[in-house]
Amino acid sequence: MPQVPQTFFDALAVRTWCGLALRALGRAREEIDAINVYPVADGDTGTNLYLTVESAATAVEAVFTGHAAGAAAHGTPSLADAVRAMAHGALIGARGNSGTILAQLLRGMAQVLAAEGEGPHTDAAGLRRALRRAADSARQAVARPVEGTVLSVAEAAADAAAEAEGDCGTVAKAAHRGACTALAATPGQLAVLERAGVVDAGGRGLVAVLAALVETLTGETAPAPAGAGASAAAQRGDRAAGPEDPRAPEPRTGAESCPDDGAGSDGPAFEVIYLLEAEDAAVARLRERLDALGDSLVVVGGDGLWNVHVHVDDAGAAVEAGVEAGRPYRIRVTHFGADDVHARGAGRPPRARVQRAVVAVVPGEGLAGLYTDAGATTVLARPGEPPASGELVQAVRRAHAREVVLLPNDADLRHTAAAAAEQARAEGIRVALIPTRSAVQGIAALAVHEPDRRFDEDVVAMTSAAGATRYAEVVVAERQSWTMAGICQAGDVLGLVDGDVAVIGADVTVIAETVLDRMLAAGGELVTLVLGEEAPEGVAERLEARVREAYLAVDTVVYRGGRQGALLLIGVE
């Protein structure tokens, strides 16, 4: 069904663009991964761009959902709200070097389209200015800009847009044509691309995003970039050695394809990425320190929240620099060449797959440690930042197993986890999704996990253990709302049992005791308490004493979950 064109750039156009860009990157992901040789030949640029845009699209959808649920719901969100959500979603979900740069491109556009004190820039002139700001801000975010990369493609798109006369669709078409031309020129600008016979992977991803913009604003499908993913020889009319060709040689390792460009055995060993809450002055000092530690440094963001990406040999020093600058979190450290065929030396055999693994979404660092100690591969879900399906797929791949048990640990992640499971099954991995609704159900399932028994038997045992565990949480209400227990006000303490509000009050300990009594009224042998970072002192001791005094033969175990959103999680089995 053809896309209905948007004649001007508004919130609906932003929503449509994000959806189409995500679909385009989904189709092109494997192609882009296959041509990823710079700055490191780790074969994940397409995946990283997809995850970044998925996070942006999810944030935009949340704005539309929130607007529809508002008391004065009418029309659609403003352009400013939509583009800010897009930029923020991309920032917190950015993956890899190219994903981080794309996040800054979107942030640059948002700075123009949502400029305060000015009318909304919904026309062609506004789009031209937005594309120019995007290219400039992305270049400024990279410590050592290199031509022949996504930066060159973004620059060319902005230059072409600046010369275009007409409506938003005309500007988008011009930007896309300029980007395609620049993409085809990247092998001549960067020696590693010419040696590998490919165009820049990040630039190829940006072309896909701009093609989605063309389709959004015109309803037309933009032409594919000439020679994308093909070798330079293919563009001259010779046989291509692309990923679709069964006669193609194996992808070159980083050491083979770019010996002088920081990849393979001669380059830094680790990729470090984290979100950082810090002031501008501290970030300026952080840039200098990280630039001295490694390469491929990109720091994007602003207004107190930043996404930091760098390749280093000393991952600990990179994280410590973030600690000195502010509060780093969602820290991800990837060892180049540890598991990836694109970066592995020719003499090293691939790591053998294990037979079975458990992948679990956990709401806090404390529980992540607990699950990891029990042998699970974890995905951290911070408050207000649920993982995307692509992130779960990456975790399944990271587990490197033939069989995977997936524990979403959140009722709201049911569809996300199901999509991830389907994707992993398409890649030949046997996946069983156990619909755990809380981390305490996941703990119960993990406690009976036995990787040596038959897969089906293990899944049945884990599912039974999770289903036999009632779950509850104690949280603070963020706004006035109607609940099963009556009307709550912002700041009220809520006790939820099996997902529904059961009690409302003002004292955390009192609410927790009430919830625990209601749960144990139906019986139970083990109580699990997971304390959040902001749980009041003494609440665990008070609840343990309550169980000892009132419920014979019931044991209690206490864990510290860290920054998990809920003040307290309770499980009874």
Coordinates of C-alpha atoms in Angstrom, one line a residue:
M1 CA 0.0 0.0 0.0
P2 CA 1.6 3.3 -1.1
Q3 CA 2.6 5.8 1.7
V4 CA 0.3 8.8 1.9
P5 CA 2.6 11.8 1.5
Q6 CA 3.0 14.5 4.2
T7 CA 3.2 17.9 2.5
F8 CA 4.8 19.5 5.5
F9 CA 6.9 18.4 8.4
D10 CA 4.8 17.8 11.5
A11 CA 4.5 15.3 14.4
L12 CA 2.7 12.8 12.2
A13 CA 5.6 13.1 9.6
V14 CA 8.1 12.4 12.4
R15 CA 6.1 9.3 13.5
T16 CA 5.8 8.0 9.9
W17 CA 9.5 8.8 9.2
C18 CA 10.7 6.8 12.2
G19 CA 8.5 3.8 11.3
L20 CA 9.7 3.8 7.7
A21 CA 13.3 4.3 8.7
L22 CA 13.1 1.4 11.0
R23 CA 11.6 -0.8 8.3
A24 CA 14.2 0.3 5.8
L25 CA 17.1 -0.5 8.2
G26 CA 15.5 -3.8 9.0
R27 CA 15.6 -4.7 5.3
A28 CA 19.2 -3.4 4.9
R29 CA 20.6 -4.5 8.2
E30 CA 22.4 -7.6 6.9
E31 CA 23.8 -5.8 3.9
I32 CA 25.1 -3.0 6.0
D33 CA 26.6 -5.4 8.6
A34 CA 28.4 -7.2 5.8
I35 CA 30.2 -4.1 4.5
N36 CA 31.2 -2.8 7.9
V37 CA 35.0 -2.5 7.8
Y38 CA 35.6 0.9 9.4
P39 CA 36.5 2.0 12.0
V40 CA 36.5 -1.7 13.1
A41 CA 35.5 -4.6 11.0
D42 CA 33.1 -6.0 13.6
G43 CA 30.1 -6.4 11.3
D44 CA 27.4 -4.7 13.4
T45 CA 26.8 -1.2 11.9
G46 CA 23.4 -2.2 10.4
T47 CA 22.3 -3.8 13.6
N48 CA 23.5 -0.8 15.7
L49 CA 21.7 1.7 13.4
Y50 CA 18.5 -0.4 13.6
L51 CA 18.6 -0.5 17.4
T52 CA 19.2 3.3 17.5
V53 CA 16.2 4.1 15.3
E54 CA 14.0 1.5 17.1
S55 CA 14.7 3.4 20.4
A56 CA 13.8 6.7 18.6
A57 CA 10.6 5.2 17.1
T58 CA 9.5 3.8 20.5
A59 CA 10.0 7.2 22.2
V60 CA 7.9 8.9 19.5
E61 CA 5.1 6.3 19.9
A62 CA 5.2 6.9 23.7
V63 CA 4.5 10.6 23.1
F64 CA 1.5 9.8 20.9
T65 CA 0.2 7.3 23.4
G66 CA 0.6 9.8 26.3
H67 CA -1.1 12.5 24.3
A68 CA -4.1 10.3 23.5
A69 CA -4.4 9.3 27.1
G70 CA -4.3 12.9 28.4
A71 CA -7.3 14.6 29.9
A72 CA -7.5 17.1 27.1
A73 CA -6.7 14.7 24.3
H74 CA -7.3 16.2 20.9
G75 CA -5.4 16.3 17.7
T76 CA -1.8 15.1 17.8
P77 CA 1.3 16.1 19.7
S78 CA 3.3 19.1 18.6
L79 CA 6.2 18.9 16.2
A80 CA 8.5 20.0 19.1
D81 CA 7.3 17.2 21.3
A82 CA 7.7 14.6 18.6
V83 CA 11.2 15.6 17.5
R84 CA 12.4 15.9 21.0
A85 CA 11.2 12.5 21.8
M86 CA 12.9 11.1 18.6
A87 CA 16.2 12.7 19.6
H88 CA 16.0 11.6 23.2
G89 CA 15.1 8.1 22.2
A90 CA 18.0 7.9 19.8
L91 CA 20.3 9.3 22.4
I92 CA 19.5 6.8 25.1
G93 CA 19.3 3.9 22.7
A94 CA 22.3 4.7 20.5
R95 CA 24.6 1.7 19.7
G96 CA 28.0 1.7 18.2
N97 CA 30.0 4.4 16.4
S98 CA 27.4 5.0 13.6
G99 CA 24.4 4.7 15.9
T100 CA 25.9 7.4 18.2
I101 CA 26.5 9.7 15.2
L102 CA 23.0 9.1 13.9
A103 CA 21.7 10.1 17.4
Q104 CA 23.5 13.4 17.1
L105 CA 22.2 13.9 13.6
L106 CA 18.7 13.5 14.9
R107 CA 19.4 15.8 17.8
G108 CA 20.7 18.5 15.5
M109 CA 17.5 18.3 13.5
A110 CA 15.5 18.5 16.6
Q111 CA 17.3 21.6 17.8
V112 CA 16.0 23.5 14.7
L113 CA 12.6 21.9 14.4
A114 CA 11.8 22.4 18.1
A115 CA 13.5 25.7 18.6
E116 CA 12.0 27.6 21.5
G117 CA 10.8 31.2 21.0
E118 CA 10.2 30.6 17.2
G119 CA 7.4 29.2 15.2
P120 CA 7.5 25.6 14.2
H121 CA 9.8 24.9 11.2
T122 CA 7.4 22.8 9.2
D123 CA 8.3 24.1 5.8
A124 CA 11.1 23.4 3.3
A125 CA 13.3 26.2 4.7
G126 CA 13.0 24.6 8.2
L127 CA 13.9 21.2 6.8
R128 CA 17.0 22.6 5.0
R129 CA 18.1 24.3 8.2
A130 CA 17.5 21.1 10.2
L131 CA 19.6 19.0 7.8
R132 CA 22.4 21.6 8.0
R133 CA 22.4 21.7 11.8
A134 CA 22.4 17.9 11.8
A135 CA 25.5 17.6 9.7
D136 CA 27.4 20.3 11.6
S137 CA 26.5 19.0 15.1
A138 CA 27.5 15.4 14.1
R139 CA 30.9 16.5 12.9
Q140 CA 31.4 18.5 16.1
A141 CA 30.6 15.5 18.2
V142 CA 33.4 13.4 16.6
A143 CA 36.8 14.0 18.2
R144 CA 38.7 13.3 15.0
P145 CA 36.4 13.6 11.9
V146 CA 37.4 11.4 8.9
E147 CA 36.2 11.9 5.4
G148 CA 34.6 9.0 3.5
T149 CA 32.4 8.2 6.5
V150 CA 28.8 9.0 7.5
L151 CA 30.0 12.5 8.2
S152 CA 30.8 13.1 4.6
V153 CA 27.4 11.7 3.5
A154 CA 25.5 13.9 6.0
E155 CA 27.4 16.9 4.8
A156 CA 26.6 16.2 1.2
A157 CA 23.0 15.7 2.0
A158 CA 22.8 19.1 3.7
D159 CA 24.6 20.8 0.9
A160 CA 22.2 19.3 -1.7
A161 CA 19.2 20.3 0.4
A162 CA 20.4 23.8 0.7
E163 CA 20.3 24.2 -3.1
A164 CA 16.9 22.7 -3.5
E165 CA 13.9 24.9 -4.3
G166 CA 10.4 23.7 -3.6
D167 CA 8.5 21.9 -0.9
C168 CA 9.7 19.5 1.9
G169 CA 9.5 16.6 -0.5
T170 CA 11.7 18.3 -3.0
V171 CA 14.3 19.1 -0.3
A172 CA 14.2 15.5 1.0
K173 CA 14.8 14.1 -2.5
A174 CA 17.7 16.5 -3.1
A175 CA 19.2 15.4 0.3
H176 CA 18.8 11.8 -0.6
R177 CA 20.4 12.3 -4.1
G178 CA 23.3 14.2 -2.5
A179 CA 23.8 11.5 0.1
C180 CA 23.8 8.7 -2.6
T181 CA 26.4 10.6 -4.6
A182 CA 28.6 11.1 -1.6
L183 CA 28.2 7.4 -0.6
A184 CA 29.4 6.2 -3.9
A185 CA 32.5 8.4 -3.5
T186 CA 33.5 7.1 0.0
P187 CA 35.8 4.4 -1.3
G188 CA 37.9 7.1 -3.0
Q189 CA 38.1 9.0 0.3
L190 CA 39.0 6.2 2.7
A191 CA 41.7 3.7 1.7
V192 CA 40.2 0.9 3.9
L193 CA 37.0 1.0 2.0
E194 CA 38.7 0.9 -1.4
R195 CA 40.8 -2.1 -0.3
A196 CA 37.7 -3.9 0.8
G197 CA 35.7 -2.9 -2.2
V198 CA 32.8 -1.4 -0.3
V199 CA 31.1 1.9 0.5
D200 CA 30.9 3.2 4.0
A201 CA 28.5 1.2 6.1
G202 CA 27.4 4.1 8.3
G203 CA 26.8 6.3 5.2
R204 CA 24.8 3.5 3.6
G205 CA 22.6 3.4 6.7
L206 CA 22.0 7.2 6.6
V207 CA 21.0 6.9 2.9
A208 CA 18.3 4.4 4.0
V209 CA 17.1 6.8 6.7
L210 CA 16.9 9.6 4.1
A211 CA 15.1 7.4 1.7
A212 CA 12.5 6.9 4.4
L213 CA 12.2 10.7 4.7
V214 CA 11.6 10.9 1.0
E215 CA 8.8 8.3 1.2
T216 CA 7.3 10.1 4.2
L217 CA 7.1 13.5 2.5
T218 CA 6.3 12.4 -1.1
G219 CA 4.7 8.9 -0.9
E220 CA 7.3 7.8 -3.4
T221 CA 10.0 5.1 -3.0
A222 CA 13.5 6.6 -3.3
P223 CA 15.9 4.9 -5.7
A224 CA 18.4 2.6 -4.1
P225 CA 22.0 4.0 -4.0
A226 CA 24.0 2.7 -7.0
G227 CA 26.4 -0.1 -6.0
A228 CA 25.5 -0.1 -2.3
G229 CA 27.1 -3.1 -0.7
A230 CA 28.8 -4.1 -3.9
S231 CA 32.5 -4.0 -4.5
A232 CA 34.3 -1.4 -6.5
A233 CA 35.0 -4.0 -9.1
A234 CA 31.2 -4.6 -9.4
Q235 CA 30.6 -0.9 -10.0
R236 CA 33.1 -1.2 -12.9
G237 CA 31.1 -4.1 -14.3
D238 CA 33.2 -6.9 -12.9
R239 CA 31.7 -9.7 -10.7
A240 CA 30.6 -8.5 -7.2
A241 CA 31.9 -10.3 -4.2
G242 CA 29.0 -9.2 -2.0
P243 CA 27.3 -11.0 0.8
E244 CA 24.5 -12.4 -1.5
D245 CA 27.1 -14.1 -3.8
P246 CA 27.8 -17.7 -2.8
R247 CA 31.1 -17.5 -4.5
A248 CA 32.1 -14.5 -2.4
P249 CA 35.2 -14.8 -0.3
E250 CA 34.9 -14.8 3.5
P251 CA 34.8 -11.3 5.0
R252 CA 38.2 -9.9 5.7
T253 CA 39.2 -9.5 9.3
G254 CA 39.9 -6.1 10.7
A255 CA 43.7 -6.8 10.5
E256 CA 43.4 -7.7 6.9
S257 CA 41.2 -5.0 5.7
C258 CA 42.4 -2.0 7.6
P259 CA 45.9 -2.5 9.1
D260 CA 46.4 1.2 9.6
D261 CA 42.9 2.3 10.7
G262 CA 42.6 1.1 14.3
A263 CA 40.9 -2.3 13.5
G264 CA 41.9 -5.8 14.1
S265 CA 44.9 -6.8 16.4
D266 CA 46.6 -3.4 15.9
G267 CA 43.7 -1.3 17.2
P268 CA 42.1 -0.8 20.6
A269 CA 40.7 -4.0 22.2
F270 CA 37.5 -2.6 23.6
E271 CA 34.5 -0.6 22.6
V272 CA 33.1 1.4 25.6
I273 CA 29.7 3.0 25.6
Y274 CA 27.7 4.6 28.4
L275 CA 25.1 7.2 29.1
L276 CA 26.4 10.1 31.3
E277 CA 24.7 12.6 33.5
A278 CA 27.2 15.5 33.6
E279 CA 27.7 19.3 33.2
D280 CA 29.0 20.7 29.9
A281 CA 32.4 21.7 31.5
A282 CA 33.0 18.2 32.8
V283 CA 32.1 16.7 29.4
A284 CA 34.7 19.0 27.7
R285 CA 37.4 17.7 30.1
L286 CA 36.1 14.1 29.5
R287 CA 36.5 14.5 25.8
E288 CA 40.2 15.5 26.2
R289 CA 40.9 12.5 28.5
L290 CA 39.2 9.9 26.4
D291 CA 40.8 11.3 23.2
A292 CA 44.2 10.6 24.8
L293 CA 43.1 7.1 25.8
G294 CA 41.8 5.7 22.5
D295 CA 40.1 6.5 19.2
S296 CA 36.7 6.6 17.5
L297 CA 35.6 9.0 20.2
V298 CA 32.1 10.3 19.8
V299 CA 30.3 12.3 22.6
V300 CA 26.7 13.3 21.8
G301 CA 23.9 14.9 23.7
G302 CA 23.5 17.9 25.9
D303 CA 21.3 19.5 28.6
G304 CA 22.9 17.3 31.2
L305 CA 22.6 13.9 29.4
W306 CA 25.2 12.5 27.1
N307 CA 26.0 9.3 25.2
V308 CA 29.8 8.5 25.2
H309 CA 31.4 6.1 22.7
V310 CA 35.1 5.3 22.5
H311 CA 37.5 2.5 21.4
V312 CA 40.2 1.9 24.0
D313 CA 42.6 -0.7 25.4
D314 CA 41.9 0.2 29.0
A315 CA 38.1 -0.1 29.4
G316 CA 38.4 0.6 33.1
A317 CA 40.1 3.9 32.6
A318 CA 37.4 5.0 30.1
V319 CA 34.7 4.2 32.7
E320 CA 36.6 5.9 35.5
A321 CA 36.9 9.0 33.4
G322 CA 33.1 9.0 33.1
V323 CA 32.8 8.6 36.9
E324 CA 35.0 11.6 37.4
A325 CA 32.9 13.7 35.0
G326 CA 29.5 12.7 36.4
R327 CA 27.3 9.6 36.7
P328 CA 27.8 7.0 34.0
Y329 CA 25.2 4.3 33.6
R330 CA 24.0 1.7 31.1
I331 CA 27.7 0.9 30.6
R332 CA 28.5 -1.5 27.8
V333 CA 32.0 -2.9 27.1
T334 CA 32.6 -5.0 24.0
H335 CA 35.8 -6.9 23.4
F336 CA 36.6 -6.7 19.7
G337 CA 37.3 -10.1 18.2
A338 CA 36.1 -12.1 21.2
D339 CA 33.1 -13.6 19.4
D340 CA 32.7 -11.9 16.1
V341 CA 33.7 -13.6 12.8
H342 CA 34.4 -10.2 11.2
A343 CA 37.1 -9.3 13.7
R344 CA 38.5 -12.7 14.6
G345 CA 42.1 -13.5 13.5
A346 CA 42.3 -16.1 10.7
G347 CA 44.2 -18.5 12.9
R348 CA 41.7 -18.6 15.7
P349 CA 38.7 -21.0 15.7
P350 CA 35.2 -19.7 16.4
R351 CA 34.0 -20.1 20.0
A352 CA 31.9 -23.2 20.3
R353 CA 28.2 -22.8 21.0
V354 CA 27.0 -24.0 24.4
Q355 CA 23.9 -26.2 24.4
R356 CA 21.6 -24.0 26.4
A357 CA 21.4 -20.5 28.0
V358 CA 19.0 -18.3 29.8
V359 CA 18.5 -14.6 28.7
A360 CA 16.7 -12.4 31.2
V361 CA 15.6 -8.8 31.3
V362 CA 16.4 -7.4 34.8
P363 CA 15.3 -4.0 36.3
G364 CA 18.5 -3.1 38.3
E365 CA 22.2 -3.6 38.6
G366 CA 21.9 -5.6 41.7
L367 CA 19.6 -8.2 40.1
A368 CA 21.8 -8.2 37.0
G369 CA 24.6 -9.4 39.2
L370 CA 22.4 -12.1 40.8
Y371 CA 21.2 -13.4 37.5
T372 CA 24.7 -13.3 36.0
D373 CA 26.1 -15.3 38.9
A374 CA 23.4 -17.9 38.2
G375 CA 24.6 -18.2 34.6
A376 CA 22.1 -16.0 32.8
T377 CA 22.8 -13.4 30.1
T378 CA 21.2 -10.2 31.2
V379 CA 19.6 -7.2 29.5
L380 CA 19.3 -4.2 31.9
A381 CA 16.0 -2.3 31.8
R382 CA 16.2 1.0 33.6
P383 CA 13.1 2.9 34.8
G384 CA 11.4 4.4 31.7
E385 CA 13.9 2.7 29.4
P386 CA 12.5 -0.7 28.4
P387 CA 14.8 -2.7 26.0
A388 CA 13.8 -2.9 22.3
S389 CA 13.4 -6.2 20.6
G390 CA 16.7 -5.8 18.8
E391 CA 18.5 -5.5 22.1
L392 CA 17.0 -8.8 23.2
V393 CA 18.0 -10.4 19.9
Q394 CA 21.6 -9.2 20.5
A395 CA 21.5 -10.7 24.0
V396 CA 20.3 -14.1 22.6
R397 CA 23.2 -14.0 20.1
R398 CA 25.6 -13.0 22.8
A399 CA 24.5 -16.1 24.8
H400 CA 25.9 -18.1 21.9
A401 CA 23.8 -21.2 22.6
R402 CA 21.8 -23.6 20.5
E403 CA 18.8 -23.4 22.9
V404 CA 17.7 -20.2 24.8
V405 CA 15.1 -19.7 27.5
L406 CA 14.0 -16.1 27.4
L407 CA 12.6 -14.4 30.6
P408 CA 11.1 -10.9 29.9
N409 CA 10.3 -10.4 33.6
D410 CA 7.7 -7.7 32.7
A411 CA 4.2 -8.0 31.3
D412 CA 4.7 -5.0 29.1
L413 CA 7.6 -6.7 27.4
R414 CA 5.5 -9.7 26.2
H415 CA 5.2 -8.5 22.6
T416 CA 8.8 -7.2 22.5
A417 CA 10.1 -10.5 23.7
A418 CA 7.9 -12.5 21.3
A419 CA 9.3 -10.5 18.4
A420 CA 12.8 -11.1 19.6
A421 CA 12.2 -14.8 19.9
E422 CA 10.8 -15.0 16.4
Q423 CA 13.9 -13.2 15.0
A424 CA 16.2 -15.6 16.9
R425 CA 14.3 -18.6 15.7
A426 CA 14.7 -17.4 12.1
E427 CA 18.5 -17.4 12.7
G428 CA 18.3 -21.1 13.7
I429 CA 18.3 -20.7 17.5
R430 CA 15.7 -22.7 19.5
V431 CA 14.0 -20.2 21.8
A432 CA 11.4 -20.8 24.5
L433 CA 9.7 -17.7 25.8
I434 CA 8.5 -18.0 29.4
P435 CA 6.0 -15.1 30.1
T436 CA 7.5 -14.0 33.4
R437 CA 5.9 -10.8 34.6
S438 CA 8.3 -9.8 37.3
A439 CA 11.9 -10.3 38.2
V440 CA 10.9 -12.4 41.2
Q441 CA 9.2 -14.9 38.9
G442 CA 12.4 -15.0 36.9
I443 CA 14.4 -15.8 40.0
A444 CA 12.0 -18.7 40.8
A445 CA 12.4 -20.0 37.2
L446 CA 16.2 -19.6 37.2
A447 CA 16.3 -21.5 40.6
V448 CA 15.0 -24.7 39.0
H449 CA 16.9 -24.4 35.7
E450 CA 18.9 -27.5 34.8
P451 CA 20.8 -27.2 31.5
D452 CA 21.6 -30.9 31.4
R453 CA 18.0 -32.2 31.2
R454 CA 15.9 -32.2 28.0
F455 CA 15.0 -28.7 26.7
D456 CA 11.2 -29.2 26.9
E457 CA 11.4 -30.6 30.5
D458 CA 13.6 -27.7 31.6
V459 CA 11.2 -25.2 30.1
V460 CA 8.2 -26.9 31.7
A461 CA 9.9 -26.9 35.1
M462 CA 10.9 -23.2 34.8
T463 CA 7.4 -22.2 33.6
S464 CA 5.8 -24.0 36.5
A465 CA 8.1 -22.4 39.1
A466 CA 7.4 -18.9 37.6
G467 CA 3.7 -19.5 37.5
A468 CA 3.6 -20.7 41.1
T469 CA 5.2 -17.4 42.3
R470 CA 2.8 -14.5 43.1
Y471 CA 4.4 -11.2 42.6
A472 CA 4.0 -7.7 44.0
E473 CA 5.7 -4.3 44.1
V474 CA 5.6 -1.2 46.1
V475 CA 5.9 2.0 44.1
V476 CA 5.3 5.8 44.3
A477 CA 2.5 7.2 42.1
E478 CA 3.8 9.7 39.6
R479 CA 0.4 11.3 38.9
Q480 CA -3.3 11.2 39.9
S481 CA -5.0 8.1 38.6
W482 CA -8.0 5.8 38.9
T483 CA -7.0 2.4 40.3
M484 CA -8.7 -0.8 41.5
A485 CA -8.2 0.5 45.0
G486 CA -9.6 4.0 44.4
I487 CA -8.1 7.3 43.3
C488 CA -4.4 7.9 44.0
Q489 CA -2.6 11.2 44.0
A490 CA 1.0 11.9 42.9
G491 CA 3.3 10.9 45.7
D492 CA 1.0 8.2 47.1
V493 CA 2.6 4.8 47.9
L494 CA 0.9 2.0 45.9
G495 CA 1.0 -1.7 46.6
L496 CA 0.4 -3.7 43.5
V497 CA -0.4 -7.5 43.6
D498 CA -0.1 -9.4 40.4
G499 CA -0.1 -6.2 38.4
D500 CA -3.2 -4.5 40.0
V501 CA -3.2 -1.8 42.6
A502 CA -4.4 -3.4 45.8
V503 CA -3.7 -0.7 48.5
I504 CA -2.9 3.0 48.6
G505 CA -1.2 4.8 51.5
A506 CA 1.5 7.1 52.7
D507 CA 4.0 4.8 54.5
V508 CA 6.2 2.4 52.5
T509 CA 6.6 -0.1 55.3
V510 CA 2.9 -0.2 56.2
I511 CA 2.0 -0.7 52.6
A512 CA 4.6 -3.4 52.2
E513 CA 3.3 -5.2 55.3
T514 CA -0.3 -5.0 54.0
V515 CA 0.7 -6.4 50.6
L516 CA 2.8 -9.2 52.2
D517 CA -0.1 -10.2 54.5
R518 CA -2.5 -10.4 51.5
M519 CA -0.1 -12.5 49.6
L520 CA 0.6 -15.0 52.4
A521 CA -3.1 -15.3 53.3
A522 CA -3.2 -17.7 50.4
G523 CA -0.2 -19.7 51.7
G524 CA 3.4 -19.8 50.7
E525 CA 6.8 -21.3 51.6
L526 CA 9.3 -18.7 50.5
V527 CA 9.2 -14.9 50.4
T528 CA 11.6 -13.0 48.1
L529 CA 12.3 -9.3 48.8
V530 CA 14.2 -7.2 46.3
L531 CA 15.0 -3.7 47.7
G532 CA 15.2 -0.8 45.3
E533 CA 17.8 2.0 45.7
E534 CA 15.3 4.3 47.4
A535 CA 13.7 1.8 49.7
P536 CA 13.6 3.1 53.3
E537 CA 16.1 1.8 55.9
G538 CA 14.8 -1.0 57.9
V539 CA 11.9 -2.1 55.7
A540 CA 13.5 -5.5 54.9
E541 CA 14.2 -6.2 58.6
R542 CA 10.6 -5.2 59.5
L543 CA 9.2 -7.6 56.8
E544 CA 11.4 -10.4 57.8
A545 CA 10.3 -10.0 61.4
R546 CA 6.7 -10.0 60.3
V547 CA 7.1 -13.3 58.5
R548 CA 8.9 -14.9 61.4
E549 CA 6.2 -13.8 63.9
A550 CA 3.1 -14.5 61.9
Y551 CA 3.9 -17.3 59.4
L552 CA 5.4 -20.5 60.6
A553 CA 7.8 -22.4 58.3
V554 CA 8.0 -19.6 55.7
D555 CA 11.5 -18.5 54.8
T556 CA 12.6 -15.1 53.6
V557 CA 15.5 -14.1 51.2
V558 CA 16.5 -10.5 50.6
Y559 CA 18.3 -9.1 47.6
R560 CA 19.4 -5.5 46.7
G561 CA 18.2 -4.6 43.3
G562 CA 19.7 -1.1 43.0
R563 CA 18.1 1.5 40.7
Q564 CA 15.1 -0.6 39.6
G565 CA 12.2 1.8 39.6
A566 CA 10.1 0.0 42.3
L567 CA 10.9 0.6 45.9
L568 CA 10.3 -3.0 46.6
L569 CA 9.6 -6.2 44.7
I570 CA 8.0 -9.1 46.6
G571 CA 7.6 -12.7 45.5
V572 CA 5.8 -15.5 47.3
E573 CA 6.1 -19.1 46.2

